[in-house]
XYZ file of C-alpha atoms in Angstrom:
701
model
C 7.031 0.224 21.301
C 8.086 -0.476 17.677
C 6.867 -4.098 18.029
C 3.454 -2.913 19.435
C 3.205 -0.348 16.584
C 3.840 -3.005 13.954
C 1.304 -5.300 15.547
C -1.408 -2.645 15.392
C -0.447 -1.440 11.928
C -0.436 -4.961 10.358
C -3.672 -5.826 12.161
C -5.396 -2.680 10.715
C -4.129 -3.450 7.242
C -5.712 -6.796 7.456
C -8.942 -5.258 8.534
C -8.958 -2.706 5.733
C -7.679 -4.973 2.911
C -10.110 -5.859 0.171
C -9.677 -9.552 0.734
C -12.002 -10.724 -1.928
C -10.293 -8.557 -4.592
C -6.918 -10.080 -3.363
C -8.189 -13.609 -3.849
C -9.826 -12.862 -7.244
C -6.666 -11.254 -8.564
C -4.129 -13.388 -6.680
C -2.477 -14.528 -9.880
C -1.887 -10.899 -11.299
C -0.755 -9.554 -8.041
C 1.419 -12.505 -7.493
C 3.149 -12.293 -10.875
C 3.945 -8.572 -10.250
C 5.264 -9.163 -6.796
C 7.372 -12.176 -7.817
C 8.750 -10.323 -10.879
C 9.925 -7.426 -8.979
C 11.061 -9.432 -5.834
C 13.029 -12.174 -7.784
C 14.815 -9.632 -9.915
C 15.855 -7.829 -6.777
C 16.947 -11.150 -5.239
C 19.232 -11.972 -8.106
C 20.752 -8.541 -7.989
C 21.372 -8.850 -4.249
C 23.069 -12.300 -4.537
C 25.312 -10.802 -7.310
C 26.452 -7.880 -5.277
C 26.833 -9.528 -1.790
C 30.407 -10.511 -2.064
C 31.401 -7.106 -3.147
C 29.659 -5.270 -0.308
C 30.902 -7.725 2.239
C 34.515 -7.089 1.251
C 34.015 -3.369 1.232
C 32.393 -3.345 4.556
C 35.118 -5.553 6.105
C 32.520 -8.075 7.201
C 33.681 -10.968 9.625
C 30.448 -12.735 10.161
C 28.284 -14.834 7.895
C 28.229 -13.711 4.358
C 24.937 -15.629 3.962
C 23.380 -13.554 6.599
C 24.547 -10.283 4.909
C 23.145 -11.743 1.654
C 19.706 -12.364 3.246
C 19.750 -8.899 4.613
C 20.475 -7.366 1.235
C 17.785 -9.504 -0.481
C 15.205 -8.122 1.997
C 16.295 -4.545 1.600
C 16.226 -4.797 -2.149
C 13.079 -6.982 -2.574
C 10.853 -5.622 0.128
C 7.902 -3.170 -0.608
C 6.450 -1.489 2.446
C 2.831 -2.235 2.187
C 1.756 0.360 4.866
C 3.477 3.011 2.873
C 1.808 1.960 -0.370
C -1.655 1.806 1.236
C -1.257 5.212 2.851
C -0.001 6.718 -0.476
C -2.979 5.164 -2.322
C -5.578 6.561 0.213
C -3.905 10.035 0.539
C -3.612 10.406 -3.323
C -7.177 9.043 -3.755
C -6.538 6.204 -6.110
C -6.910 3.342 -3.685
C -10.191 2.216 -5.182
C -8.843 2.240 -8.762
C -7.709 -1.036 -10.424
C -3.986 0.177 -10.286
C -4.280 1.100 -6.673
C -5.815 -2.169 -5.525
C -3.387 -4.105 -7.602
C -0.448 -2.098 -6.192
C -1.661 -2.730 -2.559
C -2.240 -6.474 -3.188
C 1.302 -6.769 -4.820
C 2.919 -4.911 -2.073
C 1.374 -7.221 0.535
C 2.584 -10.352 -1.338
C 6.037 -8.782 -1.670
C 5.968 -8.016 2.038
C 5.139 -11.654 2.805
C 8.188 -12.721 0.754
C 10.408 -10.411 2.766
C 8.893 -11.767 6.030
C 9.538 -15.335 5.053
C 13.296 -14.315 4.517
C 13.279 -12.471 7.695
C 12.086 -15.617 9.533
C 14.840 -17.553 7.886
C 17.402 -14.918 8.882
C 16.348 -15.233 12.500
C 16.155 -18.950 12.640
C 19.616 -19.239 10.858
C 21.122 -17.140 13.602
C 19.641 -19.270 16.369
C 21.015 -22.469 14.891
C 17.858 -24.632 15.424
C 17.834 -28.070 13.882
C 15.102 -29.297 11.685
C 13.171 -31.042 14.383
C 12.942 -27.715 16.309
C 11.817 -25.760 13.195
C 9.137 -28.258 12.513
C 7.685 -28.364 16.180
C 7.879 -24.538 16.519
C 6.362 -24.198 12.974
C 3.420 -26.418 14.081
C 2.926 -24.316 17.266
C 3.131 -21.026 15.164
C 0.297 -22.363 12.872
C -1.845 -23.530 15.899
C -1.584 -19.993 17.519
C -2.688 -18.395 14.174
C -5.644 -20.798 13.654
C -6.739 -20.669 17.305
C -6.750 -16.804 17.388
C -8.743 -16.560 14.205
C -11.417 -18.948 15.480
C -11.420 -17.302 19.034
C -11.910 -13.929 17.319
C -14.709 -15.181 15.173
C -16.502 -16.632 18.183
C -15.962 -13.529 20.335
C -16.877 -10.984 17.596
C -20.150 -12.988 16.799
C -21.057 -12.972 20.529
C -20.266 -9.240 20.990
C -22.424 -8.572 17.880
C -25.362 -10.257 19.488
C -24.829 -8.616 22.830
C -26.334 -5.215 23.507
C -27.896 -4.662 20.117
C -28.939 -1.059 21.012
C -25.339 -0.048 21.231
C -23.802 1.772 18.387
C -20.239 0.632 19.052
C -18.286 -1.695 21.427
C -17.304 -0.525 24.868
C -13.646 0.274 25.374
C -13.354 -2.646 27.751
C -14.570 -5.071 24.917
C -12.018 -3.568 22.565
C -9.122 -3.998 25.087
C -10.074 -7.763 25.399
C -9.846 -8.162 21.575
C -6.569 -6.211 21.384
C -5.189 -8.151 24.455
C -5.720 -11.462 22.497
C -3.861 -9.946 19.499
C -0.979 -8.763 21.542
C -0.691 -12.099 23.355
C -0.590 -14.023 20.139
C 1.856 -11.716 18.488
C 4.399 -11.490 21.423
C 4.209 -15.326 21.692
C 5.029 -15.804 18.130
C 7.979 -13.195 18.512
C 9.164 -15.168 21.562
C 9.389 -18.329 19.383
C 11.710 -16.475 17.010
C 9.252 -15.640 14.309
C 8.112 -12.358 12.989
C 4.442 -11.490 13.931
C 3.938 -9.366 10.793
C 2.049 -12.156 8.831
C 0.322 -13.312 11.910
C -1.246 -9.855 12.679
C -2.065 -9.385 9.038
C -3.885 -12.784 8.757
C -5.731 -12.169 12.124
C -7.055 -8.892 10.716
C -7.777 -10.192 7.152
C -9.868 -13.014 8.580
C -11.478 -11.131 11.267
C -15.420 -11.004 10.930
C -16.130 -7.887 8.948
C -19.938 -7.769 9.480
C -21.286 -6.306 12.723
C -20.544 -3.581 15.260
C -17.304 -5.416 16.334
C -15.454 -4.956 13.034
C -17.063 -1.512 12.513
C -15.816 -0.254 15.979
C -12.249 -1.661 15.494
C -11.968 0.154 12.087
C -13.142 3.408 13.482
C -11.141 3.348 16.645
C -7.922 2.036 15.303
C -7.898 4.060 11.955
C -7.765 7.440 13.704
C -5.043 6.315 16.149
C -2.877 4.541 13.589
C -3.063 7.093 10.851
C -2.565 10.117 13.138
C -0.088 8.863 15.729
C 1.269 5.428 15.355
C 2.297 5.482 11.706
C 4.048 8.909 11.791
C 5.817 8.015 15.070
C 6.886 4.630 13.788
C 8.349 5.749 10.587
C 9.633 8.889 12.205
C 11.437 6.761 14.660
C 12.831 4.613 11.749
C 14.106 7.871 10.041
C 15.982 9.133 13.163
C 18.004 5.853 13.279
C 19.497 6.644 9.900
C 22.771 8.510 10.001
C 23.541 9.915 6.644
C 26.762 11.805 7.828
C 28.513 8.517 7.414
C 28.371 8.881 3.654
C 31.732 10.807 4.028
C 33.941 8.707 1.988
C 33.980 7.548 -1.540
C 33.796 3.904 -0.487
C 30.747 4.501 1.531
C 29.141 6.618 -1.175
C 29.766 3.787 -3.698
C 28.060 1.205 -1.515
C 25.061 3.394 -0.933
C 24.728 4.519 -4.507
C 25.097 0.844 -5.684
C 22.518 -0.597 -3.383
C 20.115 2.284 -4.154
C 20.535 1.827 -7.936
C 19.944 -1.961 -7.586
C 16.760 -1.361 -5.490
C 15.351 1.082 -8.248
C 16.690 -0.978 -11.177
C 15.429 -4.338 -9.713
C 11.960 -3.172 -8.845
C 11.481 -1.127 -12.023
C 12.845 -3.935 -14.417
C 11.081 -6.813 -12.561
C 7.661 -5.009 -12.394
C 7.657 -3.767 -15.936
C 8.539 -7.156 -17.225
C 5.671 -8.665 -15.137
C 3.323 -6.091 -16.562
C 4.483 -6.630 -20.119
C 3.673 -10.284 -19.512
C 0.293 -9.675 -18.121
C -0.455 -7.048 -20.941
C -0.860 -4.149 -18.497
C -0.417 -0.646 -20.263
C 2.968 0.904 -19.888
C 1.872 4.071 -17.916
C 0.228 1.828 -15.307
C 3.203 -0.471 -15.233
C 5.555 2.470 -14.521
C 3.392 3.705 -11.782
C 3.149 0.218 -10.256
C 7.000 -0.111 -10.496
C 7.358 3.137 -8.635
C 4.988 2.182 -5.921
C 6.770 -1.160 -5.456
C 9.896 0.846 -4.700
C 8.622 2.134 -1.419
C 10.585 0.848 1.586
C 10.926 1.328 5.397
C 9.217 -1.683 7.049
C 10.561 -5.213 7.064
C 13.937 -4.125 5.831
C 14.344 -2.175 9.160
C 13.820 -5.331 11.011
C 16.253 -7.194 8.878
C 18.932 -4.609 9.653
C 18.281 -4.924 13.372
C 18.774 -8.694 13.124
C 22.032 -8.004 11.255
C 23.370 -5.776 13.967
C 22.437 -8.398 16.579
C 24.134 -11.197 14.753
C 27.220 -8.964 14.412
C 27.708 -9.219 10.601
C 30.098 -6.408 10.697
C 32.564 -5.193 13.140
C 30.739 -1.925 13.641
C 27.368 -0.356 12.693
C 28.622 1.044 9.477
C 26.780 -1.434 7.353
C 23.667 -0.825 9.484
C 23.868 2.992 9.224
C 24.500 2.977 5.462
C 21.606 0.577 4.589
C 19.513 2.729 6.858
C 20.562 5.745 4.737
C 19.520 3.826 1.585
C 16.129 3.220 2.837
C 15.789 6.845 3.931
C 17.042 8.314 0.580
C 14.833 5.815 -1.255
C 11.738 7.021 0.628
C 12.727 10.666 0.036
C 13.021 10.025 -3.658
C 9.946 8.090 -4.444
C 7.419 9.985 -2.185
C 7.426 13.181 -4.377
C 8.007 11.207 -7.601
C 4.876 9.222 -6.965
C 2.735 12.239 -6.013
C 3.904 13.896 -9.225
C 3.054 11.000 -11.491
C -0.358 10.391 -9.857
C -1.258 13.955 -10.606
C 0.327 13.809 -14.197
C -1.522 10.553 -15.005
C -4.822 11.768 -13.668
C -6.489 10.599 -17.053
C -5.819 6.899 -16.088
C -6.283 7.344 -12.256
C -9.147 9.823 -12.448
C -12.786 9.002 -12.338
C -13.493 7.113 -15.668
C -17.221 6.184 -15.542
C -18.266 3.225 -17.668
C -22.080 3.268 -18.184
C -23.985 0.125 -17.033
C -25.133 -0.104 -20.628
C -21.615 -1.121 -21.762
C -20.576 -3.084 -18.687
C -20.561 -6.953 -18.785
C -23.035 -8.147 -16.087
C -20.332 -10.512 -14.746
C -17.983 -7.589 -13.947
C -17.590 -6.072 -10.614
C -20.166 -3.497 -9.579
C -19.429 -0.605 -7.381
C -22.543 1.180 -6.184
C -23.444 3.921 -3.636
C -26.801 3.776 -1.897
C -27.883 6.709 0.163
C -30.406 6.918 2.932
C -31.734 9.676 5.173
C -33.158 7.422 7.740
C -33.872 3.687 8.511
C -37.202 3.588 6.581
C -35.814 2.804 3.091
C -32.898 0.826 4.282
C -34.483 -2.697 3.841
C -35.687 -2.062 0.440
C -32.298 -0.371 -0.529
C -30.335 -3.334 0.968
C -32.587 -5.828 -1.025
C -31.868 -3.796 -4.280
C -28.220 -4.240 -3.456
C -28.500 -7.866 -3.156
C -30.555 -7.966 -6.459
C -27.926 -6.061 -8.295
C -25.240 -8.588 -7.339
C -26.820 -11.117 -9.849
C -25.045 -14.476 -9.663
C -23.276 -15.721 -6.593
C -19.822 -15.563 -8.255
C -20.138 -11.904 -9.326
C -18.284 -9.359 -7.266
C -20.014 -6.257 -5.878
C -18.772 -3.441 -3.696
C -21.591 -1.700 -2.102
C -21.575 1.489 0.036
C -24.430 2.620 2.147
C -24.248 6.382 2.959
C -26.169 7.729 5.914
C -27.094 11.351 5.099
C -27.766 13.464 8.104
C -28.821 17.146 7.980
C -26.523 19.434 9.976
C -28.342 22.466 11.329
C -26.507 25.602 10.305
C -26.594 27.151 13.727
C -25.001 24.139 15.567
C -21.593 23.921 14.071
C -19.676 25.077 10.985
C -19.634 22.527 8.027
C -15.830 22.343 8.016
C -15.460 21.793 11.718
C -17.803 18.834 11.869
C -16.583 17.323 8.745
C -13.229 17.192 10.246
C -14.653 15.261 13.281
C -16.634 12.949 10.984
C -13.502 12.031 9.068
C -11.256 11.383 11.935
C -14.010 9.927 14.296
C -12.774 11.974 17.197
C -15.725 10.608 19.345
C -18.462 8.059 19.101
C -20.642 9.794 21.689
C -22.248 12.377 19.351
C -25.892 12.175 18.800
C -25.921 12.961 15.114
C -28.255 10.332 13.569
C -29.730 9.336 16.928
C -31.216 5.811 17.153
C -31.459 5.755 13.300
C -27.739 4.697 13.390
C -28.663 1.666 15.499
C -31.500 0.518 13.309
C -29.350 1.078 10.107
C -26.526 -0.819 11.516
C -28.690 -3.841 12.541
C -30.259 -4.105 9.147
C -26.854 -4.008 7.468
C -25.459 -6.606 10.006
C -28.502 -9.065 9.391
C -27.942 -8.543 5.599
C -24.238 -9.481 6.054
C -25.037 -12.561 7.927
C -27.647 -13.914 5.494
C -25.768 -13.251 2.215
C -22.024 -12.800 3.109
C -21.964 -9.496 1.345
C -20.245 -6.668 3.403
C -21.758 -3.143 2.864
C -19.300 -0.522 3.566
C -21.021 2.195 5.734
C -20.300 5.923 5.642
C -22.020 8.694 7.592
C -22.093 12.174 6.259
C -23.324 15.163 8.316
C -23.967 18.274 6.278
C -26.310 21.032 5.495
C -28.773 20.168 2.734
C -27.363 23.042 0.712
C -23.941 21.212 0.282
C -24.939 17.652 0.924
C -24.912 16.817 -2.844
C -21.273 17.726 -3.089
C -20.409 15.139 -0.454
C -22.312 12.431 -2.270
C -20.806 13.258 -5.613
C -17.265 13.531 -4.143
C -17.531 10.182 -2.339
C -18.907 8.470 -5.457
C -15.966 9.881 -7.418
C -13.395 8.637 -4.778
C -14.965 5.102 -4.687
C -15.412 4.881 -8.489
C -19.079 4.049 -8.078
C -20.913 3.158 -11.288
C -24.389 4.194 -9.923
C -25.694 6.329 -7.074
C -29.088 5.235 -5.630
C -30.931 8.030 -3.850
C -34.157 7.722 -1.814
C -37.318 9.488 -3.092
C -38.322 12.598 -1.015
C -41.719 11.063 -0.381
C -42.495 8.020 1.788
C -45.489 5.750 1.974
C -48.076 6.136 4.646
C -50.069 3.337 6.234
C -53.088 4.039 3.912
C -50.558 3.541 0.867
C -50.374 7.165 -0.063
C -47.074 8.906 -0.499
C -46.346 11.761 1.877
C -43.748 14.352 1.215
C -40.683 14.530 3.397
C -38.215 17.320 3.833
C -37.831 19.625 0.753
C -33.963 19.465 1.269
C -34.109 15.806 0.312
C -35.699 16.621 -2.914
C -33.301 19.539 -3.543
C -30.276 17.235 -2.918
C -31.654 14.602 -5.365
C -31.957 17.210 -8.069
C -28.396 18.456 -7.483
C -26.868 14.929 -7.446
C -28.720 14.294 -10.734
C -27.321 17.484 -12.192
C -23.584 17.194 -10.841
C -22.788 13.462 -10.345
C -20.250 11.920 -12.703
C -21.910 8.618 -12.889
C -25.333 7.183 -13.392
C -27.982 8.244 -10.776
C -31.123 6.317 -9.704
C -33.981 7.526 -7.491
C -35.885 4.761 -5.582
C -39.555 5.308 -4.840
C -39.943 2.890 -1.957
C -43.547 1.575 -1.471
C -42.498 -0.849 1.170
C -43.740 -4.099 -0.309
C -40.236 -5.187 -1.532
C -38.672 -4.313 1.808
C -36.372 -7.145 2.949
C -37.690 -9.616 0.522
C -35.018 -9.472 -2.279
C -32.128 -10.942 -0.121
C -33.799 -13.836 1.580
C -31.412 -16.606 0.531
C -33.558 -19.452 2.079
C -36.820 -18.321 0.612
C -37.940 -19.978 -2.651
C -40.242 -17.166 -3.568
C -39.599 -15.010 -6.567
C -39.702 -11.342 -6.909
C -41.350 -10.063 -10.150
C -39.737 -7.049 -11.599
C -40.602 -5.150 -14.839
C -38.282 -3.059 -16.866
C -40.179 -0.511 -18.904
C -38.363 0.389 -22.277
C -39.405 3.399 -24.253
C -35.937 4.173 -25.898
C -33.123 6.497 -25.290
C -29.836 6.400 -23.251
C -31.561 6.365 -19.812
C -33.712 3.293 -20.808
C -30.497 1.624 -22.073
C -28.809 2.341 -18.780
C -31.844 0.842 -16.990
C -31.561 -2.250 -19.355
C -27.883 -2.436 -18.437
C -28.755 -2.674 -14.662
C -31.581 -5.109 -15.502
C -29.160 -7.539 -16.887
C -27.732 -8.046 -13.470
C -31.144 -8.386 -11.787
C -32.348 -10.873 -14.448
C -29.331 -13.174 -13.423
C -30.352 -13.340 -9.854
C -32.015 -16.608 -8.987
C -34.804 -15.034 -6.890
C -35.865 -12.532 -9.469
C -38.290 -13.012 -12.453
C -37.534 -10.099 -14.635
C -39.694 -9.041 -17.579
C -38.668 -6.478 -20.057
C -41.710 -4.564 -21.442
C -40.981 -2.654 -24.653
C -43.481 0.089 -25.585
C -43.687 0.688 -29.529
C -45.751 2.951 -31.476
C -48.277 1.056 -33.637
C -46.487 2.188 -36.842
C -43.068 0.741 -35.537
C -44.354 -2.824 -35.677
C -41.633 -3.713 -38.113
C -39.029 -3.170 -35.304
C -40.735 -5.734 -33.280
C -38.228 -8.495 -31.983
C -40.886 -11.099 -31.902
C -41.865 -10.384 -35.481
C -38.234 -10.717 -36.562
C -37.752 -13.887 -34.605
C -40.952 -15.421 -36.223
C -39.414 -14.984 -39.601
C -36.866 -17.591 -38.668
C -33.641 -15.312 -38.596
C -30.753 -17.066 -36.931
C -29.846 -13.907 -35.140
C -32.332 -11.443 -34.285
C -31.578 -8.237 -36.612
C -33.977 -5.448 -36.229
C -35.008 -3.243 -39.050
C -33.950 0.263 -38.611
C -36.471 2.761 -39.988
C -34.279 5.759 -39.895
C -30.661 6.997 -39.219
C -31.420 8.330 -35.705
C -28.332 7.324 -33.610
C -30.366 6.854 -30.626
C -32.846 4.616 -32.369
C -29.898 2.496 -33.785
C -28.292 2.295 -30.310
C -31.661 1.137 -28.795
C -32.037 -1.580 -31.377
C -28.511 -2.841 -30.854
C -28.742 -2.945 -27.136
C -32.168 -4.767 -27.282
C -30.929 -7.251 -29.870
C -27.962 -8.160 -27.668
C -30.111 -8.365 -24.605
C -32.744 -10.552 -26.502
C -30.120 -12.997 -27.865
C -28.536 -13.568 -24.590
C -31.212 -13.415 -21.903
C -34.669 -13.811 -23.569
C -33.876 -16.668 -25.964
C -32.304 -18.580 -23.005
C -35.482 -18.211 -20.997
C -33.720 -16.214 -18.137
C -35.793 -13.156 -18.810
C -39.345 -12.577 -20.045
C -40.075 -10.125 -22.953
C -43.335 -8.403 -23.833
C -44.187 -5.867 -26.521
C -46.882 -3.274 -26.121
C -48.195 -1.457 -29.170
C -49.653 1.931 -28.155
C -50.665 5.209 -30.123
C -50.090 7.757 -27.503
C -49.573 8.661 -23.943
C -53.154 7.819 -22.937
C -52.789 4.322 -24.159
C -49.428 4.065 -22.399
C -51.007 5.089 -19.158
C -53.818 2.555 -19.470
C -51.217 -0.196 -20.209
C -49.307 0.789 -17.145
C -52.383 0.826 -14.964
C -53.220 -2.758 -16.260
C -49.913 -4.155 -14.808
C -49.877 -2.097 -11.616
C -50.433 -5.071 -9.315
C -48.287 -7.608 -11.364
C -44.871 -6.480 -10.163
C -42.995 -5.641 -7.021
C -40.754 -3.095 -8.698
C -40.731 -1.076 -11.914
C -37.384 -0.023 -13.367
C -37.445 2.913 -16.065
C -35.221 5.460 -17.578
C -35.718 8.996 -16.586
C -35.955 10.466 -20.213
C -37.362 8.661 -23.119
C -35.896 9.051 -26.599
C -36.562 12.635 -27.962
C -40.193 13.958 -27.820
C -41.769 10.460 -28.026
C -45.412 10.283 -28.856
C -45.674 7.334 -26.542
C -45.515 9.608 -23.529
C -47.389 12.632 -24.974
C -49.794 14.021 -22.342
C -48.282 12.135 -19.554
C -46.573 15.209 -18.112
C -49.558 17.580 -18.173
C -49.841 17.157 -14.376
C -46.099 16.549 -13.721
C -45.267 16.928 -10.014
C -41.712 15.612 -9.850
C -39.697 16.456 -13.042
C -36.539 14.773 -11.604
C -38.343 11.331 -12.158
C -39.118 11.946 -15.839
C -42.564 11.570 -17.456
C -43.032 7.933 -16.867
C -41.372 7.745 -13.450
C -43.546 10.774 -12.237
C -46.593 8.936 -13.470
C -45.813 5.822 -11.603
C -44.981 7.724 -8.348
C -47.976 9.987 -8.467
C -50.672 9.620 -5.703
C -53.425 9.187 -8.334
C -51.780 6.046 -9.723
C -52.672 3.033 -7.558
C -49.455 1.126 -7.678
C -48.266 -1.455 -5.112
C -44.738 -1.930 -6.290
C -41.549 0.285 -5.910
C -40.167 2.341 -8.629
C -36.616 2.805 -9.739
C -35.880 5.736 -12.062
C -32.377 5.670 -13.574
C -30.539 8.508 -15.429
C -27.333 7.733 -17.439
C -24.490 10.121 -16.958
C -24.009 12.418 -20.000
C -21.468 15.304 -20.265
C -24.021 17.615 -21.557
C -27.795 17.379 -21.086
C -29.564 20.311 -22.797
C -32.985 20.861 -21.427
C -32.320 19.626 -18.030
C -33.502 22.810 -16.382
C -36.129 21.068 -14.485
C -33.568 19.343 -12.453
């Protein structure tokens, strides 16, 4: 049963691991893992002869040395992953780096475990080589078979939300056959199961079903039973003599000292801050996985005349776990400033940096446009993006209590509930098609909640995932005749509350349907024309920050349109460029901090994107809101999408009078004008609000 538990645990870890992040940061994670593991290896080699004599060993000293190396150098990746998720820092850079480093450290321990097993079986080199080739063949064959079966299951019965239990059983049977075959050959199946899970096709209902089904079973039953069983095997009553106490204390100190010293040295080399390095070193101390297997091998090979060595080392693992669990929990809470939600506005992010965004939908209607926008935000092919799609479903108050259903949603007790109806199937299919076409995996989440508290679920999830921006659907949708029709008032209320309470930037998408599904067509040579309207202020600068990413996309033709008052012509970028300045430096007419920030942001944008020809730039000189409205009407049919900030700088004369018939204050003056039924616009509108700690005058939200 322990073997079967390990198979399922490592397969699920492979399914859940952020493999692209691991590949992007393999050097950093590898240096940390090597630093901690190699230091512990040296300590183990030094102390082996002493412990061998104290334990009265009569077997191979080399075998005992290998066991000690595994015990000291191993980091239990299941423990690290569980801690990171339970303490809610798995999506931080420190959390993801700790998980990646622990997996590499685990792999090092598994390699040592394989050497330990093969050494005891006395195989010659020829047998090693043949069995090793067979091992690789099984791994590669299962990976390709899983890929073929998963793709076939995804195409089969498209109207199903999830796989049937019989289909899941077939996939798990393949996994168990491969793992037990490897174990029969004398190798550990841990790496095999992890690789099969990590390289399993993520897109489609096959991967989605396995994640949902296995997560609940593993986290609530298998993991507690597996580690509980391991703990019961430890007999701490044997620490009843000074000699045994010295052995346990020495190994425990070497475990702690080796991991802390090696990890901190690696972090110093990588220039990682000390407080993050200390937390990483503590997380790398978690044990209770591979080391248990190594001890079992040691007993079978009869390293000692009794089980004293086995029981003492089990006590070391148990005491180590008891120490570091509370210590890590305390430190995570104490270091909430580095592990907490630190929002960096898009205005200050490099467009090549990883983007985390949360897109929300209430039904399948805006999904295509929302997914297209996700693809556009990715920018170049080599830029990382971590998108989440949250399906928001209204929970009628009279049906179930909020708390009761949320427990069901988190644990996925049943897939047979009808919440979301056929909408779930349509959304899943759109996401799966997108994953096939672009290779970008969108993580799906379903939240069922009353409208009164739905905003809290959105804000909390954005905080957990460290999202840079939340994209919400407008409460109106387009009819066949092109007019916008109001939906549920609860959707609008949710948008207003998210705008007020979110700790990151928030965007509202007014979907007019014409951009649906056209932004992510990788084979199409057509361009999407998008306009970014810049009036000034922090929200417009945030919109400009997002536009940088869109402008780098090879299927998007972005034009930044800056609106200037006729009296501000001296701030014109074009005028300054025409004067022959080597770097565009804009004249600052006053000491308004917002005005200065606008000038700096636009100058940087102009120098990098406009002068290189990646992005178009237009300046519109207007006197008042009437001329601004007229200019917007003139370009109504020219662009597939308009991007604008929610609030322009101060009380700008550029928008004076545009809010006289304001219908949706949550869109701002310009956004409300573009989304109004009286404005004949064919393109979608994206209104962005930058997160600010205090926003006086936001009572309209």
